[in-house]
CSV table of N, CA, C and O in Angstrom, one decimal:
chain,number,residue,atom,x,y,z
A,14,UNK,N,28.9,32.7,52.0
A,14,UNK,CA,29.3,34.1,52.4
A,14,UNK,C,29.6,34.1,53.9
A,14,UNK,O,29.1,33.4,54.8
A,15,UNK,N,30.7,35.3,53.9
A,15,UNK,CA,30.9,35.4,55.7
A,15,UNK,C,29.8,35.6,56.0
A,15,UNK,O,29.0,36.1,55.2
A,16,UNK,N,29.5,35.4,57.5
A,16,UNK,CA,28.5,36.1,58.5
A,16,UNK,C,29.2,36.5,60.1
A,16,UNK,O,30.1,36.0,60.8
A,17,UNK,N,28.5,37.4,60.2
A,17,UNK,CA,28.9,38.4,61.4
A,17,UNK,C,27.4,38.4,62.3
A,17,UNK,O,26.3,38.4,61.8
A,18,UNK,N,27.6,38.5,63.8
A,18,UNK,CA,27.2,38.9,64.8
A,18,UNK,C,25.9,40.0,64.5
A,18,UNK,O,26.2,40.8,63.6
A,19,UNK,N,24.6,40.3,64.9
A,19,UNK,CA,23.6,41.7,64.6
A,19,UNK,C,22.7,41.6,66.0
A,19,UNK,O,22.4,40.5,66.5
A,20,UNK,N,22.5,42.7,66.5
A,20,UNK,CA,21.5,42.9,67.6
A,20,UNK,C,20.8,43.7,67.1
A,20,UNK,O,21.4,44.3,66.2
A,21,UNK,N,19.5,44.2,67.2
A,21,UNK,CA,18.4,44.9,66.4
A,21,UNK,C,17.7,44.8,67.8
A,21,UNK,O,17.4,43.8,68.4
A,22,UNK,N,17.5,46.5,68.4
A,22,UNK,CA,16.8,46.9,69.0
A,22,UNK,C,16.1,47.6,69.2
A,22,UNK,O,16.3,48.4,68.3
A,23,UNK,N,14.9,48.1,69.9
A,23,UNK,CA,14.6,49.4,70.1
A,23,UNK,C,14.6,50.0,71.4
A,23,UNK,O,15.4,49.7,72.3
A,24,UNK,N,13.7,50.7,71.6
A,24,UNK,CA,14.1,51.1,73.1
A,24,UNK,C,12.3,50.3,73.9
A,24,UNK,O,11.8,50.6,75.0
A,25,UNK,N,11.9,49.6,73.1
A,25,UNK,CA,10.9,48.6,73.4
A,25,UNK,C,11.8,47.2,74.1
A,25,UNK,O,11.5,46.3,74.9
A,26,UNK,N,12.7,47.5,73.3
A,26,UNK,CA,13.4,45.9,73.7
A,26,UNK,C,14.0,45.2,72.5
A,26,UNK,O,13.8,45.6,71.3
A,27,UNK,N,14.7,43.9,72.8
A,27,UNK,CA,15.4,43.2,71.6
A,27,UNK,C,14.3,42.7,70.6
A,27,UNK,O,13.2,42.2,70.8
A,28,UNK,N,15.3,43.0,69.3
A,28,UNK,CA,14.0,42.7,68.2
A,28,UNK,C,14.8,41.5,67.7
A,28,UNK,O,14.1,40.5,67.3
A,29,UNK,N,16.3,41.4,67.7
A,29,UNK,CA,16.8,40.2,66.9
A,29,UNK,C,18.0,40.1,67.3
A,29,UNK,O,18.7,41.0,67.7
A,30,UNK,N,18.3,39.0,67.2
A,30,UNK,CA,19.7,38.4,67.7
A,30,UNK,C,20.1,37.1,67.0
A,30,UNK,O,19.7,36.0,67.3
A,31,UNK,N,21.4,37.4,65.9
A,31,UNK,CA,21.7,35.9,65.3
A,31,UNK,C,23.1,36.7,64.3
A,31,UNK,O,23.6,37.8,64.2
A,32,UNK,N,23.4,35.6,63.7
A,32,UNK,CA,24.5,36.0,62.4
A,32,UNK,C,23.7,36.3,61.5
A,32,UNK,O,22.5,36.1,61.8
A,33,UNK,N,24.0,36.6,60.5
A,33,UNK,CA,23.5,37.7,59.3
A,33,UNK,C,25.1,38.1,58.5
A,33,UNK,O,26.1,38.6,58.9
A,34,UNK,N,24.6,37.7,57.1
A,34,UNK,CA,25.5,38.1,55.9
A,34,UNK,C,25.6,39.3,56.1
A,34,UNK,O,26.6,39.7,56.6
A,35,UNK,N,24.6,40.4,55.9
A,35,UNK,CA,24.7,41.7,55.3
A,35,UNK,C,23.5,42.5,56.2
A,35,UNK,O,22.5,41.9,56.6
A,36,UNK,N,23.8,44.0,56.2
A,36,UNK,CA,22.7,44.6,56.9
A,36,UNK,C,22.9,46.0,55.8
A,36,UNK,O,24.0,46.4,55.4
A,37,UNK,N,21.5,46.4,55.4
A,37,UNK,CA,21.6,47.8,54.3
A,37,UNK,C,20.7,48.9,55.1
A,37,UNK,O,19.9,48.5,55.9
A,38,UNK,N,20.7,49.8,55.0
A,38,UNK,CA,20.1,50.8,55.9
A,38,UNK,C,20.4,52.2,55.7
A,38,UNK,O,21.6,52.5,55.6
A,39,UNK,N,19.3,53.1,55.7
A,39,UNK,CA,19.7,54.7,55.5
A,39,UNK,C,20.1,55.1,56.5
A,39,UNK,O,19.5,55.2,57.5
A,40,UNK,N,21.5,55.7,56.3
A,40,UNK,CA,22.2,56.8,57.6
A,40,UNK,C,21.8,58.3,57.0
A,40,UNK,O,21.0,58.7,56.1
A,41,UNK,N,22.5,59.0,58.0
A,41,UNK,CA,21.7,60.7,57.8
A,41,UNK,C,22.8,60.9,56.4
A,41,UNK,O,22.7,61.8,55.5
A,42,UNK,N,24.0,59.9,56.5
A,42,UNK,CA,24.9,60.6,55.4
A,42,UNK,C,24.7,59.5,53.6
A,42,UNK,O,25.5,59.5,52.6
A,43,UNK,N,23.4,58.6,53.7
A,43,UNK,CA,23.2,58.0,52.6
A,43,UNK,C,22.9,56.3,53.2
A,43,UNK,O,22.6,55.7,54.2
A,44,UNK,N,23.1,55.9,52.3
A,44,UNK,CA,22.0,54.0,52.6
A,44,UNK,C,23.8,53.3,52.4
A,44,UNK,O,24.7,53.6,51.6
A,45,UNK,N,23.8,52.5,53.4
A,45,UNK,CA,25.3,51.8,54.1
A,45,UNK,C,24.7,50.3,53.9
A,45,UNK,O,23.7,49.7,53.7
A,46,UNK,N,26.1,50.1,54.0
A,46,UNK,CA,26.0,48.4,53.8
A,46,UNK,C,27.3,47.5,54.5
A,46,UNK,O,28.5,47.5,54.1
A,47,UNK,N,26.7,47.0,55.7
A,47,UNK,CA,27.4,46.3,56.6
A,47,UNK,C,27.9,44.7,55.8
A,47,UNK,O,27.2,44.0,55.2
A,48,UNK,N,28.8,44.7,56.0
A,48,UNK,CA,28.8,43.0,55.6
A,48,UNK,C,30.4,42.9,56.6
A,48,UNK,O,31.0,43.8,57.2
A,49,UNK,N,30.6,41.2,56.6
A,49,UNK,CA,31.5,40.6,57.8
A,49,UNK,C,33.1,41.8,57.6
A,49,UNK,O,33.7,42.4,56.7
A,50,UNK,N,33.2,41.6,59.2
A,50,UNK,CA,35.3,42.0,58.5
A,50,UNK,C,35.0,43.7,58.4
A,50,UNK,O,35.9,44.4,58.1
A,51,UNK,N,33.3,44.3,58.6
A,51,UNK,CA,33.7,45.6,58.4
A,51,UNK,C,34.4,46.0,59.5
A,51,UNK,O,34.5,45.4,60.5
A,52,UNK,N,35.0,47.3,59.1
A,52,UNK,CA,35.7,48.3,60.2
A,52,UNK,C,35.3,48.9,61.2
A,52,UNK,O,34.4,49.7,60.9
A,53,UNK,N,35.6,49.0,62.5
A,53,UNK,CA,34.5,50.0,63.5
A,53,UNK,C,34.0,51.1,62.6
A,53,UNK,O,34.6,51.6,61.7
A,54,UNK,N,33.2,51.3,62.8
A,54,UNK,CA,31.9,52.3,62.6
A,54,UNK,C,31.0,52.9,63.3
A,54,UNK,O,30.7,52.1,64.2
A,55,UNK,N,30.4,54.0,63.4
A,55,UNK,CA,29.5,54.3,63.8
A,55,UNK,C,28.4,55.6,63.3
A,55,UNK,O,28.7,56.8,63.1
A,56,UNK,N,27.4,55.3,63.2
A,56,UNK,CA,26.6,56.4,62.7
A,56,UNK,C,25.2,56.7,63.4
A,56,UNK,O,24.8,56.0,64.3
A,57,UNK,N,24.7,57.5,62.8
A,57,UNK,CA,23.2,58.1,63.3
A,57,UNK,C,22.0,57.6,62.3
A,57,UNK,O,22.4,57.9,61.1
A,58,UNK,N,21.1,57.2,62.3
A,58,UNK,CA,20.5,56.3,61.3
A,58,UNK,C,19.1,57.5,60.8
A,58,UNK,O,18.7,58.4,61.5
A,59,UNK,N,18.7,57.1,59.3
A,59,UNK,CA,18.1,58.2,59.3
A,59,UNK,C,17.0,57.4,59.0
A,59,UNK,O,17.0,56.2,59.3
A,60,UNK,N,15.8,57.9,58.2
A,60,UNK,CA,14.0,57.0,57.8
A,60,UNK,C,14.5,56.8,56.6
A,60,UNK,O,15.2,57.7,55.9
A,61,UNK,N,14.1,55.0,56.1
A,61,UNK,CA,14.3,54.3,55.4
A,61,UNK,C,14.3,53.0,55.3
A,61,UNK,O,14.7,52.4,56.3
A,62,UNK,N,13.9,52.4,54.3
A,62,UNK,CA,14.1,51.0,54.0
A,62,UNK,C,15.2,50.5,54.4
A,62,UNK,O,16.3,50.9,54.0
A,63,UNK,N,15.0,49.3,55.4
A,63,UNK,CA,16.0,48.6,56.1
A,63,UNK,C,16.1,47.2,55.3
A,63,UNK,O,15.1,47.0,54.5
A,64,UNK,N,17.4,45.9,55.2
A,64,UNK,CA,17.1,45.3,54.9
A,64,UNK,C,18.1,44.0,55.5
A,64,UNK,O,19.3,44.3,55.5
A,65,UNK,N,17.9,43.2,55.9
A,65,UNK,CA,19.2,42.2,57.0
A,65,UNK,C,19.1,40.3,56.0
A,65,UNK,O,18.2,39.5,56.1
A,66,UNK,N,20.0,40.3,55.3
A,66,UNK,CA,20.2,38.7,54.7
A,66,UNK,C,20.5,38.3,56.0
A,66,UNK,O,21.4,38.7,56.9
A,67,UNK,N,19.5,37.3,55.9
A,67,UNK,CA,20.0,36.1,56.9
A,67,UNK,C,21.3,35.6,56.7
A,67,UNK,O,22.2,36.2,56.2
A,68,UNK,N,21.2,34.4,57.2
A,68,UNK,CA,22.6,33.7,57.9
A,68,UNK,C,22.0,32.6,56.6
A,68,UNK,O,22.9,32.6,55.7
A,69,UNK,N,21.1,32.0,56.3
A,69,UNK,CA,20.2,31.0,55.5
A,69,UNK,C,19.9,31.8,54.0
A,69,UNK,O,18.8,31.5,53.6
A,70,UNK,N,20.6,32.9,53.2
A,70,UNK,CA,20.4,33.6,52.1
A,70,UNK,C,19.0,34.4,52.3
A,70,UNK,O,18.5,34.8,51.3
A,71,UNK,N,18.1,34.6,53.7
A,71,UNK,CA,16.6,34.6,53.4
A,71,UNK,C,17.1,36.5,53.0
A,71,UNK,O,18.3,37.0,53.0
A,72,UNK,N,16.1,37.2,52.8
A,72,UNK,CA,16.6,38.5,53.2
A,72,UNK,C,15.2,39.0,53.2
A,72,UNK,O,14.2,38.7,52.5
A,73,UNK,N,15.3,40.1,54.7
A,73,UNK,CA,14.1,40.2,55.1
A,73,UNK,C,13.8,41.7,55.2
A,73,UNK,O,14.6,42.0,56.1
A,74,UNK,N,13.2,42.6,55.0
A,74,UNK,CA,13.0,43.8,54.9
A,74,UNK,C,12.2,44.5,55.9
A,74,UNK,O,11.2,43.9,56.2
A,75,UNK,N,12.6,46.1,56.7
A,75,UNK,CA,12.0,46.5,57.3
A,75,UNK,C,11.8,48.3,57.4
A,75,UNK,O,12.1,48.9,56.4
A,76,UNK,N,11.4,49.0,58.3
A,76,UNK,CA,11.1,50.3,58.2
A,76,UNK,C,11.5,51.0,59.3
A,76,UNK,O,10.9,51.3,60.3
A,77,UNK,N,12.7,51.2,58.9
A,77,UNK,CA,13.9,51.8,60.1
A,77,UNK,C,13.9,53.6,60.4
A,77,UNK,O,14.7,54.4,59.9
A,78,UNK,N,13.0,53.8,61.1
A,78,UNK,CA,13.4,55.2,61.7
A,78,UNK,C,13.7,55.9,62.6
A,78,UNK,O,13.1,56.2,63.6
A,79,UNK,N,15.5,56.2,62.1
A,79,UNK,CA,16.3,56.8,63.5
A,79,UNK,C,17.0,55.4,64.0
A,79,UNK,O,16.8,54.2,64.0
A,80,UNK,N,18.0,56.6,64.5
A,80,UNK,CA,18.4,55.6,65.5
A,80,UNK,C,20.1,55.6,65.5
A,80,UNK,O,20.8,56.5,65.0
A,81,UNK,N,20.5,54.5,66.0
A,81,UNK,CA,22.7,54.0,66.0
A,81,UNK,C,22.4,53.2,65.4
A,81,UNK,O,21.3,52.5,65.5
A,82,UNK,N,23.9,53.2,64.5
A,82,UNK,CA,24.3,52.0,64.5
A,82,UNK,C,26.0,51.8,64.1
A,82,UNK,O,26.8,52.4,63.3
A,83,UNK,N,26.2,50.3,65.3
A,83,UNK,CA,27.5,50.4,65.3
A,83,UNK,C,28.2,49.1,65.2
A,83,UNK,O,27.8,48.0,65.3
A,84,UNK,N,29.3,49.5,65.0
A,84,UNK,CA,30.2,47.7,64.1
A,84,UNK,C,31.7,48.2,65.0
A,84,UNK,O,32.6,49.0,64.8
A,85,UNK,N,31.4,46.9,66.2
A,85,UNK,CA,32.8,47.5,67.1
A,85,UNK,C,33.6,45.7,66.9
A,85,UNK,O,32.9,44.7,66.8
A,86,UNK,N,34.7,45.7,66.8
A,86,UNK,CA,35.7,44.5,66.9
A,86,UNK,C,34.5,43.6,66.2
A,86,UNK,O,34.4,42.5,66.7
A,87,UNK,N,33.6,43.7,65.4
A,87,UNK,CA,33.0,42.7,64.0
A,87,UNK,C,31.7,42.4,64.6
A,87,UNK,O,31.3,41.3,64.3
A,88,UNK,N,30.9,43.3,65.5
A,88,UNK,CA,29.9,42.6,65.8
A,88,UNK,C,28.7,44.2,65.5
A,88,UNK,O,28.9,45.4,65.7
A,89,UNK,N,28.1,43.7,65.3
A,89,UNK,CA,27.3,45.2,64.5
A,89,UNK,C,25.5,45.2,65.6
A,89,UNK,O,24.8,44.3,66.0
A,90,UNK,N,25.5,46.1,65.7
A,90,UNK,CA,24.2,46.6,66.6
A,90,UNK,C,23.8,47.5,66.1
A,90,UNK,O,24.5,48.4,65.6
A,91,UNK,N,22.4,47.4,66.2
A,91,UNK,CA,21.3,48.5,65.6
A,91,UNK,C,20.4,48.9,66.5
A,91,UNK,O,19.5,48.1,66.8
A,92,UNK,N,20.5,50.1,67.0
A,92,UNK,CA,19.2,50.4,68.1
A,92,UNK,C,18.9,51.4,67.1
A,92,UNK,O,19.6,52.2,66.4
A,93,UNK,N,17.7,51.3,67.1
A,93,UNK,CA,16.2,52.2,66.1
A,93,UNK,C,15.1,53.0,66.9
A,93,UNK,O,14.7,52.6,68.0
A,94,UNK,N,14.9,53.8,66.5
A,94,UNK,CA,13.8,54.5,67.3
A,94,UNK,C,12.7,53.9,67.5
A,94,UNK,O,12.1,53.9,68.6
A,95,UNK,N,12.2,53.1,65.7
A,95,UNK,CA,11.4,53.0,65.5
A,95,UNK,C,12.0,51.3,64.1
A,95,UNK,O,12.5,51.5,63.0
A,96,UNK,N,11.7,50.1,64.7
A,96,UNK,CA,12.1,49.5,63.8
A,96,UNK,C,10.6,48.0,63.3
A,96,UNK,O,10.1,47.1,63.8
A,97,UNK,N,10.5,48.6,62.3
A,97,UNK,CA,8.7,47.7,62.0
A,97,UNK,C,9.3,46.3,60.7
A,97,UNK,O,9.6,46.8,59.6
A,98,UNK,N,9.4,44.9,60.9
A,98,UNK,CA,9.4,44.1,59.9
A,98,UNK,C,8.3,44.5,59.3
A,98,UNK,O,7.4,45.2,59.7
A,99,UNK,N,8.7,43.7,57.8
A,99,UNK,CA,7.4,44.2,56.5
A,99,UNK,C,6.3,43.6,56.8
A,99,UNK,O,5.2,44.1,56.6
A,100,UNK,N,6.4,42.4,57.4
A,100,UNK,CA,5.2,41.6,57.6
A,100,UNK,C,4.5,42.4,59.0
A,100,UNK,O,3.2,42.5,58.8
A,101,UNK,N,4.8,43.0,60.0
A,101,UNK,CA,4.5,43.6,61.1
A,101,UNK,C,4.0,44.7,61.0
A,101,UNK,O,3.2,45.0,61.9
A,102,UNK,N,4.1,46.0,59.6
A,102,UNK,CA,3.3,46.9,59.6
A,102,UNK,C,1.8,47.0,59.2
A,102,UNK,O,1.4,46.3,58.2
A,103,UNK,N,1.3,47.5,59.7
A,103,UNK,CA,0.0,47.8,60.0
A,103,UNK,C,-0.3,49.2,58.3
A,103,UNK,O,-0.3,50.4,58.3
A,104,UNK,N,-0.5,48.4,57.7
A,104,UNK,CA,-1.2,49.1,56.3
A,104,UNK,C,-1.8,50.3,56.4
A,104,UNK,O,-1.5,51.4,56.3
A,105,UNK,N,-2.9,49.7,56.5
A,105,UNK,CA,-4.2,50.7,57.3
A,105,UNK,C,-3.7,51.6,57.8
A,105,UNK,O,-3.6,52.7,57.2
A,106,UNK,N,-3.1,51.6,59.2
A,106,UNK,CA,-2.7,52.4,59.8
A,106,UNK,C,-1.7,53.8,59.1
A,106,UNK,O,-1.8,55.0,59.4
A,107,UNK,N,-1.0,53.4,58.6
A,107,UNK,CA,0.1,53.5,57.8
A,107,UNK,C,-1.0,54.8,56.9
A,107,UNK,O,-1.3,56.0,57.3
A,108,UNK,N,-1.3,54.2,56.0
A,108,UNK,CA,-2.4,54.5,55.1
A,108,UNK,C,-2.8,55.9,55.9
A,108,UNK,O,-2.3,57.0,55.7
A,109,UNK,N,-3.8,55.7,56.8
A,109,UNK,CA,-4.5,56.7,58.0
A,109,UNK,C,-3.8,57.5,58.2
A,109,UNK,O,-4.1,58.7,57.9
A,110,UNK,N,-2.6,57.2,58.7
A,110,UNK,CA,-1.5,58.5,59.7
A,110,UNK,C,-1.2,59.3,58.0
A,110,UNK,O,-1.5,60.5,57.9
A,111,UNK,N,-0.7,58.8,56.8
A,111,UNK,CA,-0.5,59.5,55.5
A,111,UNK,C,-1.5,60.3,55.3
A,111,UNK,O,-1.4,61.6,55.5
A,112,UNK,N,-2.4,59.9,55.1
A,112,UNK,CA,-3.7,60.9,54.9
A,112,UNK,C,-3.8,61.9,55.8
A,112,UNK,O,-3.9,63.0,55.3
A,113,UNK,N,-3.7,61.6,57.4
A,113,UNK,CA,-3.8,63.0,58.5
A,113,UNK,C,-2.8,63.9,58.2
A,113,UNK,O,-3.1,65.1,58.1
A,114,UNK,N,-1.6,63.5,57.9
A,114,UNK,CA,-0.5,64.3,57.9
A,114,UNK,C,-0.5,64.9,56.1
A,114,UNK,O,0.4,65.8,55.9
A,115,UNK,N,-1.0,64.7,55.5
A,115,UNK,CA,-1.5,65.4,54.1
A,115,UNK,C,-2.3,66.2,54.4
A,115,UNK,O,-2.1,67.2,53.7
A,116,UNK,N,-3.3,66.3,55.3
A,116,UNK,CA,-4.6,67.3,55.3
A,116,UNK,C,-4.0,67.8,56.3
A,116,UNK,O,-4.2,69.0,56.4
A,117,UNK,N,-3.3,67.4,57.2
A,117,UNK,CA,-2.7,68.9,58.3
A,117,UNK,C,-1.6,69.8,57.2
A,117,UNK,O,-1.7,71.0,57.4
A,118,UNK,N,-0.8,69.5,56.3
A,118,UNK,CA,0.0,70.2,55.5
A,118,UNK,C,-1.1,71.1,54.5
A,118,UNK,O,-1.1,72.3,54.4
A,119,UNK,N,-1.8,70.2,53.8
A,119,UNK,CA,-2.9,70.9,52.8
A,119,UNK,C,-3.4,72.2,52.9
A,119,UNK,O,-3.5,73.2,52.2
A,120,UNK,N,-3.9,71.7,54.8
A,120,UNK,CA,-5.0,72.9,55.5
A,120,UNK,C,-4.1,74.7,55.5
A,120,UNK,O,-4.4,75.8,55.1
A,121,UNK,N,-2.9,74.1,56.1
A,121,UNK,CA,-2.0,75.5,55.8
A,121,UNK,C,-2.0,76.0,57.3
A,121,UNK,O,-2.4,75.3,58.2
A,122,UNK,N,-1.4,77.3,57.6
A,122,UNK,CA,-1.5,78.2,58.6
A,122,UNK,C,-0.2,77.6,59.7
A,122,UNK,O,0.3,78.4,60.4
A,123,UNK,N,0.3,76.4,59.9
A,123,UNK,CA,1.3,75.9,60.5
A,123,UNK,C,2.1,76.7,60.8
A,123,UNK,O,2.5,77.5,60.0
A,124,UNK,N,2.6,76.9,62.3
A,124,UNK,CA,3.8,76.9,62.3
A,124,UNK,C,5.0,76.5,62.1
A,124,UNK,O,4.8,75.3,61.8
A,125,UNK,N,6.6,76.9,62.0
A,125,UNK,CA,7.2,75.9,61.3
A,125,UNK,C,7.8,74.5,62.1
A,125,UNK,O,8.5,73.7,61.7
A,126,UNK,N,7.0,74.7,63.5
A,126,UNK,CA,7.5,73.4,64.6
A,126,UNK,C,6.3,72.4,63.7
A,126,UNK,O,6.5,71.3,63.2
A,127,UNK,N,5.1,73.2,63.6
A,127,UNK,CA,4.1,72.6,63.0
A,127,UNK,C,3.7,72.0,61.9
A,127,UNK,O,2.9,71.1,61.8
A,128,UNK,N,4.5,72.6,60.8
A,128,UNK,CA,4.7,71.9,59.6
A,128,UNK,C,6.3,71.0,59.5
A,128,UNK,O,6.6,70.3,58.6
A,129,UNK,N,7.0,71.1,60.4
A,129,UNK,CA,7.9,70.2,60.5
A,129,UNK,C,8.0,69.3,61.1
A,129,UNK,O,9.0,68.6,61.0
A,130,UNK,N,6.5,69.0,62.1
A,130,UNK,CA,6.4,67.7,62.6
A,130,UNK,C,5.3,66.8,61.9
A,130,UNK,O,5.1,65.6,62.1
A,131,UNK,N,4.7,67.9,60.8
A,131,UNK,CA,3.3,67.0,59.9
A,131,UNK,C,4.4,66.1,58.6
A,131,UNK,O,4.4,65.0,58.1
A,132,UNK,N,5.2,67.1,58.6
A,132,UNK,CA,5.9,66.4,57.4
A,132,UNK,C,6.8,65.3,57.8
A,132,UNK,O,6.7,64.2,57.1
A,133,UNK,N,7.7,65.3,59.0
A,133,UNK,CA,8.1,64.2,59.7
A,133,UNK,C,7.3,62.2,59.9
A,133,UNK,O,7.7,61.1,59.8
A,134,UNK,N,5.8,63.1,60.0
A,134,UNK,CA,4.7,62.4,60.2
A,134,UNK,C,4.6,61.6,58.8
A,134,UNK,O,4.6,60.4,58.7
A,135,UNK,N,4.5,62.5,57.9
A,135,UNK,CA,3.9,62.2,56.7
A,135,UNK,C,5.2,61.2,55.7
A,135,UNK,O,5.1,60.4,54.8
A,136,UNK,N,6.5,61.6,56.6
A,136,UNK,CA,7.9,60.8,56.1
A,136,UNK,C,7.5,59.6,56.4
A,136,UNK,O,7.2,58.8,55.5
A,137,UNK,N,7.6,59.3,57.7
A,137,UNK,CA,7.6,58.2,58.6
A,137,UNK,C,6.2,57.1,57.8
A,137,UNK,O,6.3,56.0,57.3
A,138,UNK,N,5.4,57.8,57.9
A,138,UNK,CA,4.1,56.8,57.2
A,138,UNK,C,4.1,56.3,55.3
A,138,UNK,O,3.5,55.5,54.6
A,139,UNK,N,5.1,57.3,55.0
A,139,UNK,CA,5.6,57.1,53.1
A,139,UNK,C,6.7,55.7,53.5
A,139,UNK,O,6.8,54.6,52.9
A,140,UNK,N,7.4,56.1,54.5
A,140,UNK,CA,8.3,54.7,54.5
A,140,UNK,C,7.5,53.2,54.8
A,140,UNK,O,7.4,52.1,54.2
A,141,UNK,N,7.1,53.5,55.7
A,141,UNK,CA,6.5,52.0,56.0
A,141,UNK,C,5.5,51.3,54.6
A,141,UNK,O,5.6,50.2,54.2
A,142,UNK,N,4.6,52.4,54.2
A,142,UNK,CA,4.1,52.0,52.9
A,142,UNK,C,4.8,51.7,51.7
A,142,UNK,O,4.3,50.9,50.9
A,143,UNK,N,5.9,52.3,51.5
A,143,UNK,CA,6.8,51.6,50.7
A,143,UNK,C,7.6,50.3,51.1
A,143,UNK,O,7.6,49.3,50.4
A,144,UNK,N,8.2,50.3,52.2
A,144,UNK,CA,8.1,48.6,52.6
A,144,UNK,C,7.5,47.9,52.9
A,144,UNK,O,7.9,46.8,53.4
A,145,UNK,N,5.8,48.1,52.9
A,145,UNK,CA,4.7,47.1,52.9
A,145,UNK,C,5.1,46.6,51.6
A,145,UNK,O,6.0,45.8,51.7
A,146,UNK,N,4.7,47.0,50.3
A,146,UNK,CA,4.8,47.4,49.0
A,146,UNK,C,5.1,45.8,48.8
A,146,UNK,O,5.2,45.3,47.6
């Protein structure tokens, strides 16, 4: 299979750099799929299961929230807000932050800045635990 150019960033710094068959990933308008020869592109990335085939058939899964991504003259970049391989998340933690953000929703009385950042919370830590999974 073709392979194409990928940068995977965040605003921590470079997370990856090589050829790559295919990249799959949730945008705000549904889950996209990059592969060689695509067309410029550009979108706003939304929380979700990420997933990047290697160059070597490997394919490796991760926990993409937010972010660009763009495919200019065949070379595709991904800056993420927030981008965790599966082997790199922290379970536990994951686990913890779901639970806080369940009992801050549960307790009630929020405002709606305040229940829109528990539930945000509570998004963010449902993804990573499904790509532990």
């Amino acid at each position: 299979m073709s392979t194409f150019p990928l940068r995977i960033g965040t605003p921590d710094g470079l997370l990856f750099e090589g050829n790559v068959e295919r990249v799959v990933c949730r945008s705000i308008g549904g889950d996209i799929a990059i592969l060689a020869r695509h067309c410029n592109f550009c979108t706003a990335l939304g929380m979700g299961e990420a997933s990047v085939v290697m160059e070597d058939g490997i394919r490796r899964t991760a926990a993409c929230i937010g972010g660009m991504l763009s495919v200019m003259n065949g070379t595709c970049r991904l800056l993420a807000t927030t981008w965790e391989w599966k082997e790199d998340i922290n379970e536990e933690r994951a686990q913890a932050a779901r639970k806080r953000a369940e009992e801050m929703i549960a307790k009630g009385g929020l405002t709606d800045q305040e229940y829109k950042m528990a539930s945000a919370k509570l998004q963010r830590a449902l993804v990573r635990l499904s790509v532990k999974e």
